């Protein structure tokens, strides 16, 4: 069993490294396979050992070996997060078919996080790739009732669309579409919880960011990463949270 988890975290690191590339290149309409990875400042091709996830960043002390430009800590953080999420998935959803859904969901969410943090955009191409994948998955690994993915899509898309209209542009088009796609995977109840958690995380971290002077008042903050956090928590812990909430009310 330990071997499986070791293997899963290794896969997670490698996939995380790939998701970094996808999230960075897709919004620029670049190919995700060609050319190989290079330093964005000095254009030097990276050698094989500079491509080893996390470790290369640590050993190079977060700097390019050619031009000494700082390499964002976002990359190793994304790689480690992917590894952790891939590895804990079977513990949370069990060794079942649903595991496929959870790994695909994690993949989508990690790529979106990279793009949204880096460019404040949620690329349509990524959503268009994953939407049919999730539809097929939910046909063969259905929710109960079977129409829940449809209701989830309608709720996720509709709710954020409504907010965008009411707030006159306070919600981006990418966020609206992302919440719709999330709805297909989660069904409507967990999507509603995901949205509430996203708003909560956004408010708490927004206030904390202002208090710690990490963000300036009025500075635009991408909402995508909060949708990602809310979605992950709701997907993995929906039943626990609902149970806890109703115990609290009694
Ligand atoms: Zn460089």
mmCIF file of C-alpha atoms and ligand atoms in Angstrom:
data_model
loop_
_atom_site.group_PDB
_atom_site.id
_atom_site.type_symbol
_atom_site.label_atom_id
_atom_site.label_comp_id
_atom_site.label_asym_id
_atom_site.label_seq_id
_atom_site.Cartn_x
_atom_site.Cartn_y
_atom_site.Cartn_z
ATOM 1 C CA UNK A 1 0.000 0.000 0.000
ATOM 2 C CA UNK A 2 2.853 2.391 0.850
ATOM 3 C CA UNK A 3 4.297 1.787 -2.617
ATOM 4 C CA UNK A 4 1.019 2.852 -4.190
ATOM 5 C CA UNK A 5 0.938 6.096 -2.235
ATOM 6 C CA UNK A 6 4.600 6.789 -3.052
ATOM 7 C CA UNK A 7 3.818 6.193 -6.716
ATOM 8 C CA UNK A 8 0.729 8.430 -6.522
ATOM 9 C CA UNK A 9 2.671 11.342 -5.018
ATOM 10 C CA UNK A 10 5.372 10.963 -7.679
ATOM 11 C CA UNK A 11 2.708 11.034 -10.398
ATOM 12 C CA UNK A 12 1.190 14.039 -8.625
ATOM 13 C CA UNK A 13 4.501 15.946 -8.761
ATOM 14 C CA UNK A 14 4.999 15.159 -12.447
ATOM 15 C CA UNK A 15 1.399 16.040 -13.354
ATOM 16 C CA UNK A 16 1.622 19.195 -11.226
ATOM 17 C CA UNK A 17 4.699 20.235 -13.197
ATOM 18 C CA UNK A 18 2.782 19.585 -16.434
ATOM 19 C CA UNK A 19 -0.242 21.579 -15.157
ATOM 20 C CA UNK A 20 2.096 24.536 -14.539
ATOM 21 C CA UNK A 21 3.112 24.409 -18.199
ATOM 22 C CA UNK A 22 -0.506 24.058 -19.384
ATOM 23 C CA UNK A 23 -1.783 26.874 -17.142
ATOM 24 C CA UNK A 24 1.023 29.203 -18.278
ATOM 25 C CA UNK A 25 0.979 28.455 -22.008
ATOM 26 C CA UNK A 26 -2.689 27.935 -22.949
ATOM 27 C CA UNK A 27 -3.731 31.579 -22.267
ATOM 28 C CA UNK A 28 -0.890 32.666 -24.632
ATOM 29 C CA UNK A 29 -2.038 30.221 -27.310
ATOM 30 C CA UNK A 30 1.279 28.379 -27.076
ATOM 31 C CA UNK A 31 1.748 24.658 -27.653
ATOM 32 C CA UNK A 32 1.944 22.628 -24.444
ATOM 33 C CA UNK A 33 4.446 20.139 -25.898
ATOM 34 C CA UNK A 34 6.762 22.223 -28.048
ATOM 35 C CA UNK A 35 9.204 23.854 -27.429
ATOM 36 C CA UNK A 36 10.619 22.300 -24.264
ATOM 37 C CA UNK A 37 10.646 24.270 -21.020
ATOM 38 C CA UNK A 38 12.878 27.322 -20.967
ATOM 39 C CA UNK A 39 13.596 30.271 -18.726
ATOM 40 C CA UNK A 40 11.100 33.007 -19.560
ATOM 41 C CA UNK A 41 13.759 35.693 -18.979
ATOM 42 C CA UNK A 42 16.962 34.470 -20.664
ATOM 43 C CA UNK A 43 15.293 31.905 -22.963
ATOM 44 C CA UNK A 44 17.847 29.250 -21.998
ATOM 45 C CA UNK A 45 16.612 25.671 -22.499
ATOM 46 C CA UNK A 46 16.228 23.871 -19.191
ATOM 47 C CA UNK A 47 18.279 20.726 -18.663
ATOM 48 C CA UNK A 48 16.680 17.494 -17.476
ATOM 49 C CA UNK A 49 17.642 18.011 -13.836
ATOM 50 C CA UNK A 50 16.125 21.502 -13.864
ATOM 51 C CA UNK A 51 12.820 19.883 -14.782
ATOM 52 C CA UNK A 52 12.634 17.681 -11.692
ATOM 53 C CA UNK A 53 9.600 18.989 -9.807
ATOM 54 C CA UNK A 54 10.145 20.834 -6.502
ATOM 55 C CA UNK A 55 13.723 19.579 -5.984
ATOM 56 C CA UNK A 56 15.156 21.617 -8.859
ATOM 57 C CA UNK A 57 13.544 24.749 -7.436
ATOM 58 C CA UNK A 58 14.912 24.005 -3.960
ATOM 59 C CA UNK A 59 18.471 23.207 -5.145
ATOM 60 C CA UNK A 60 18.593 26.277 -7.396
ATOM 61 C CA UNK A 61 17.313 28.305 -4.420
ATOM 62 C CA UNK A 62 14.437 29.548 -6.561
ATOM 63 C CA UNK A 63 16.673 31.186 -9.193
ATOM 64 C CA UNK A 64 17.472 30.532 -12.854
ATOM 65 C CA UNK A 65 20.988 29.048 -13.156
ATOM 66 C CA UNK A 66 21.673 31.186 -16.214
ATOM 67 C CA UNK A 67 20.392 34.679 -15.465
ATOM 68 C CA UNK A 68 19.696 34.460 -11.696
ATOM 69 C CA UNK A 69 16.101 35.609 -12.221
ATOM 70 C CA UNK A 70 13.864 34.574 -9.355
ATOM 71 C CA UNK A 71 11.561 31.657 -10.196
ATOM 72 C CA UNK A 72 8.122 32.037 -8.646
ATOM 73 C CA UNK A 73 7.397 29.846 -5.621
ATOM 74 C CA UNK A 74 4.010 29.262 -7.284
ATOM 75 C CA UNK A 75 5.544 26.417 -9.336
ATOM 76 C CA UNK A 76 6.748 24.166 -6.492
ATOM 77 C CA UNK A 77 3.615 25.026 -4.473
ATOM 78 C CA UNK A 78 1.431 23.884 -7.389
ATOM 79 C CA UNK A 79 3.505 20.700 -7.770
ATOM 80 C CA UNK A 80 3.304 19.831 -4.080
ATOM 81 C CA UNK A 81 -0.427 20.634 -3.910
ATOM 82 C CA UNK A 82 -1.137 18.382 -6.895
ATOM 83 C CA UNK A 83 0.886 15.574 -5.307
ATOM 84 C CA UNK A 84 -0.975 15.903 -1.999
ATOM 85 C CA UNK A 85 -4.411 16.036 -3.671
ATOM 86 C CA UNK A 86 -3.702 13.068 -5.957
ATOM 87 C CA UNK A 87 -2.441 11.046 -3.008
ATOM 88 C CA UNK A 88 -5.235 11.779 -0.525
ATOM 89 C CA UNK A 89 -8.036 11.285 -3.103
ATOM 90 C CA UNK A 90 -8.335 7.492 -2.623
ATOM 91 C CA UNK A 91 -8.470 8.021 1.152
ATOM 92 C CA UNK A 92 -11.376 10.466 0.730
ATOM 93 C CA UNK A 93 -13.461 8.927 -2.071
ATOM 94 C CA UNK A 94 -12.292 5.322 -1.659
ATOM 95 C CA UNK A 95 -10.748 2.984 -4.243
ATOM 96 C CA UNK A 96 -13.727 3.338 -6.539
ATOM 97 C CA UNK A 97 -14.529 4.571 -10.041
ATOM 98 C CA UNK A 98 -15.174 7.988 -8.487
ATOM 99 C CA UNK A 99 -11.394 8.271 -8.084
ATOM 100 C CA UNK A 100 -11.177 8.970 -11.831
ATOM 101 C CA UNK A 101 -13.593 11.872 -11.412
ATOM 102 C CA UNK A 102 -11.628 13.279 -8.488
ATOM 103 C CA UNK A 103 -8.280 13.138 -10.333
ATOM 104 C CA UNK A 104 -9.808 14.841 -13.383
ATOM 105 C CA UNK A 105 -11.421 17.492 -11.177
ATOM 106 C CA UNK A 106 -8.105 18.158 -9.416
ATOM 107 C CA UNK A 107 -6.370 18.468 -12.806
ATOM 108 C CA UNK A 108 -8.866 21.060 -14.035
ATOM 109 C CA UNK A 109 -8.734 23.048 -10.812
ATOM 110 C CA UNK A 110 -4.916 23.131 -10.626
ATOM 111 C CA UNK A 111 -4.569 24.350 -14.234
ATOM 112 C CA UNK A 112 -7.226 27.021 -13.639
ATOM 113 C CA UNK A 113 -5.425 28.183 -10.494
ATOM 114 C CA UNK A 114 -2.153 28.694 -12.391
ATOM 115 C CA UNK A 115 -3.829 30.653 -15.202
ATOM 116 C CA UNK A 116 -5.978 32.753 -12.907
ATOM 117 C CA UNK A 117 -3.139 33.692 -10.534
ATOM 118 C CA UNK A 118 -0.722 34.396 -13.389
ATOM 119 C CA UNK A 119 -3.006 36.143 -15.911
ATOM 120 C CA UNK A 120 -6.339 36.723 -14.092
ATOM 121 C CA UNK A 121 -7.996 34.596 -16.738
ATOM 122 C CA UNK A 122 -9.745 31.224 -16.859
ATOM 123 C CA UNK A 123 -9.034 29.931 -20.374
ATOM 124 C CA UNK A 124 -12.039 28.679 -22.385
ATOM 125 C CA UNK A 125 -9.816 26.057 -24.021
ATOM 126 C CA UNK A 126 -9.221 24.341 -20.684
ATOM 127 C CA UNK A 127 -12.931 24.402 -19.793
ATOM 128 C CA UNK A 128 -13.846 23.135 -23.273
ATOM 129 C CA UNK A 129 -11.415 20.253 -22.876
ATOM 130 C CA UNK A 130 -12.737 19.144 -19.494
ATOM 131 C CA UNK A 131 -16.504 19.653 -20.042
ATOM 132 C CA UNK A 132 -17.017 16.606 -22.332
ATOM 133 C CA UNK A 133 -14.685 14.578 -20.091
ATOM 134 C CA UNK A 134 -16.898 15.281 -17.070
ATOM 135 C CA UNK A 135 -20.134 14.674 -19.007
ATOM 136 C CA UNK A 136 -18.873 11.236 -20.084
ATOM 137 C CA UNK A 137 -17.601 10.461 -16.580
ATOM 138 C CA UNK A 138 -20.959 11.423 -15.043
ATOM 139 C CA UNK A 139 -22.807 9.201 -17.561
ATOM 140 C CA UNK A 140 -20.783 6.174 -16.472
ATOM 141 C CA UNK A 141 -20.219 7.208 -12.857
ATOM 142 C CA UNK A 142 -23.587 8.878 -12.181
ATOM 143 C CA UNK A 143 -24.730 11.038 -9.311
ATOM 144 C CA UNK A 144 -27.973 10.290 -7.485
ATOM 145 C CA UNK A 145 -30.441 11.371 -8.921
ATOM 146 C CA UNK A 146 -29.070 10.942 -12.450
ATOM 147 C CA UNK A 147 -30.050 14.491 -13.518
ATOM 148 C CA UNK A 148 -28.046 16.096 -10.702
ATOM 149 C CA UNK A 149 -25.126 17.094 -13.031
ATOM 150 C CA UNK A 150 -27.619 19.028 -15.199
ATOM 151 C CA UNK A 151 -29.091 20.761 -12.144
ATOM 152 C CA UNK A 152 -25.544 21.427 -10.881
ATOM 153 C CA UNK A 153 -24.540 23.025 -14.159
ATOM 154 C CA UNK A 154 -27.689 25.173 -14.240
ATOM 155 C CA UNK A 155 -27.240 26.283 -10.630
ATOM 156 C CA UNK A 156 -23.497 27.000 -10.873
ATOM 157 C CA UNK A 157 -23.742 28.865 -14.160
ATOM 158 C CA UNK A 158 -27.035 30.596 -13.305
ATOM 159 C CA UNK A 159 -26.033 31.759 -9.842
ATOM 160 C CA UNK A 160 -22.771 33.373 -10.937
ATOM 161 C CA UNK A 161 -24.391 34.801 -14.061
ATOM 162 C CA UNK A 162 -26.992 36.446 -11.845
ATOM 163 C CA UNK A 163 -24.260 37.879 -9.602
ATOM 164 C CA UNK A 164 -22.392 39.176 -12.664
ATOM 165 C CA UNK A 165 -25.548 40.961 -13.872
ATOM 166 C CA UNK A 166 -26.469 42.377 -10.455
ATOM 167 C CA UNK A 167 -22.894 43.460 -9.610
ATOM 168 C CA UNK A 168 -22.381 44.818 -13.150
ATOM 169 C CA UNK A 169 -19.177 42.951 -13.958
ATOM 170 C CA UNK A 170 -18.065 42.000 -10.448
ATOM 171 C CA UNK A 171 -17.837 38.420 -11.650
ATOM 172 C CA UNK A 172 -15.802 37.372 -14.681
ATOM 173 C CA UNK A 173 -17.119 35.265 -17.554
ATOM 174 C CA UNK A 174 -14.509 32.613 -16.775
ATOM 175 C CA UNK A 175 -15.763 32.290 -13.198
ATOM 176 C CA UNK A 176 -19.339 31.812 -14.433
ATOM 177 C CA UNK A 177 -18.352 29.051 -16.863
ATOM 178 C CA UNK A 178 -16.032 27.377 -14.341
ATOM 179 C CA UNK A 179 -18.829 27.202 -11.746
ATOM 180 C CA UNK A 180 -21.074 25.603 -14.403
ATOM 181 C CA UNK A 181 -18.471 22.933 -15.185
ATOM 182 C CA UNK A 182 -17.948 22.331 -11.464
ATOM 183 C CA UNK A 183 -21.721 21.829 -11.187
ATOM 184 C CA UNK A 184 -21.574 18.879 -13.611
ATOM 185 C CA UNK A 185 -19.151 17.101 -11.291
ATOM 186 C CA UNK A 186 -20.656 18.045 -7.921
ATOM 187 C CA UNK A 187 -24.420 18.143 -8.485
ATOM 188 C CA UNK A 188 -26.492 21.111 -7.353
ATOM 189 C CA UNK A 189 -26.308 20.817 -3.544
ATOM 190 C CA UNK A 190 -22.525 20.488 -3.334
ATOM 191 C CA UNK A 191 -22.182 23.237 -5.962
ATOM 192 C CA UNK A 192 -24.207 25.576 -3.776
ATOM 193 C CA UNK A 193 -21.966 24.703 -0.819
ATOM 194 C CA UNK A 194 -18.857 25.191 -3.003
ATOM 195 C CA UNK A 195 -20.075 28.663 -3.927
ATOM 196 C CA UNK A 196 -20.823 29.586 -0.308
ATOM 197 C CA UNK A 197 -17.385 28.360 0.784
ATOM 198 C CA UNK A 198 -15.715 30.274 -2.080
ATOM 199 C CA UNK A 199 -17.409 33.487 -0.958
ATOM 200 C CA UNK A 200 -16.463 32.799 2.653
ATOM 201 C CA UNK A 201 -12.799 32.075 1.798
ATOM 202 C CA UNK A 202 -12.736 35.145 -0.456
ATOM 203 C CA UNK A 203 -14.090 37.378 2.312
ATOM 204 C CA UNK A 204 -11.827 35.989 5.055
ATOM 205 C CA UNK A 205 -8.644 35.970 2.970
ATOM 206 C CA UNK A 206 -9.554 39.324 1.397
ATOM 207 C CA UNK A 207 -9.863 40.986 4.808
ATOM 208 C CA UNK A 208 -6.692 39.232 6.014
ATOM 209 C CA UNK A 209 -4.851 40.401 2.892
ATOM 210 C CA UNK A 210 -5.946 43.991 3.503
ATOM 211 C CA UNK A 211 -5.038 43.815 7.188
ATOM 212 C CA UNK A 212 -1.580 42.380 6.429
ATOM 213 C CA UNK A 213 -1.207 44.909 3.596
ATOM 214 C CA UNK A 214 -0.616 42.095 1.090
ATOM 215 C CA UNK A 215 -3.274 43.561 -1.203
ATOM 216 C CA UNK A 216 -4.332 47.154 -1.738
ATOM 217 C CA UNK A 217 -7.925 48.301 -1.431
ATOM 218 C CA UNK A 218 -9.609 48.155 -4.821
ATOM 219 C CA UNK A 219 -6.893 45.925 -6.298
ATOM 220 C CA UNK A 220 -8.576 43.269 -8.454
ATOM 221 C CA UNK A 221 -8.210 39.776 -6.995
ATOM 222 C CA UNK A 222 -8.983 36.698 -9.087
ATOM 223 C CA UNK A 223 -12.034 34.837 -7.743
ATOM 224 C CA UNK A 224 -11.042 31.594 -9.513
ATOM 225 C CA UNK A 225 -8.704 30.305 -6.772
ATOM 226 C CA UNK A 226 -11.530 30.716 -4.209
ATOM 227 C CA UNK A 227 -13.913 28.748 -6.434
ATOM 228 C CA UNK A 228 -11.150 26.120 -6.629
ATOM 229 C CA UNK A 229 -10.783 25.970 -2.822
ATOM 230 C CA UNK A 230 -14.543 25.934 -2.222
ATOM 231 C CA UNK A 231 -15.015 23.223 -4.850
ATOM 232 C CA UNK A 232 -12.319 20.954 -3.416
ATOM 233 C CA UNK A 233 -13.634 21.264 0.141
ATOM 234 C CA UNK A 234 -17.249 20.731 -0.934
ATOM 235 C CA UNK A 235 -16.403 17.817 -3.262
ATOM 236 C CA UNK A 236 -14.411 15.922 -0.645
ATOM 237 C CA UNK A 237 -16.250 16.914 2.569
ATOM 238 C CA UNK A 238 -19.849 17.762 1.582
ATOM 239 C CA UNK A 239 -21.446 15.118 3.816
ATOM 240 C CA UNK A 240 -19.208 15.862 6.806
ATOM 241 C CA UNK A 241 -19.893 19.610 6.563
ATOM 242 C CA UNK A 242 -23.676 19.192 6.256
ATOM 243 C CA UNK A 243 -23.732 16.746 9.183
ATOM 244 C CA UNK A 244 -21.604 19.081 11.302
ATOM 245 C CA UNK A 245 -23.779 22.064 10.379
ATOM 246 C CA UNK A 246 -27.053 20.408 11.404
ATOM 247 C CA UNK A 247 -25.525 19.156 14.655
ATOM 248 C CA UNK A 248 -24.523 22.748 15.347
ATOM 249 C CA UNK A 249 -28.091 23.929 14.740
ATOM 250 C CA UNK A 250 -29.599 21.422 17.182
HETATM 251 ZN ZN1 LIG B 1 17.148 32.600 -17.003
#
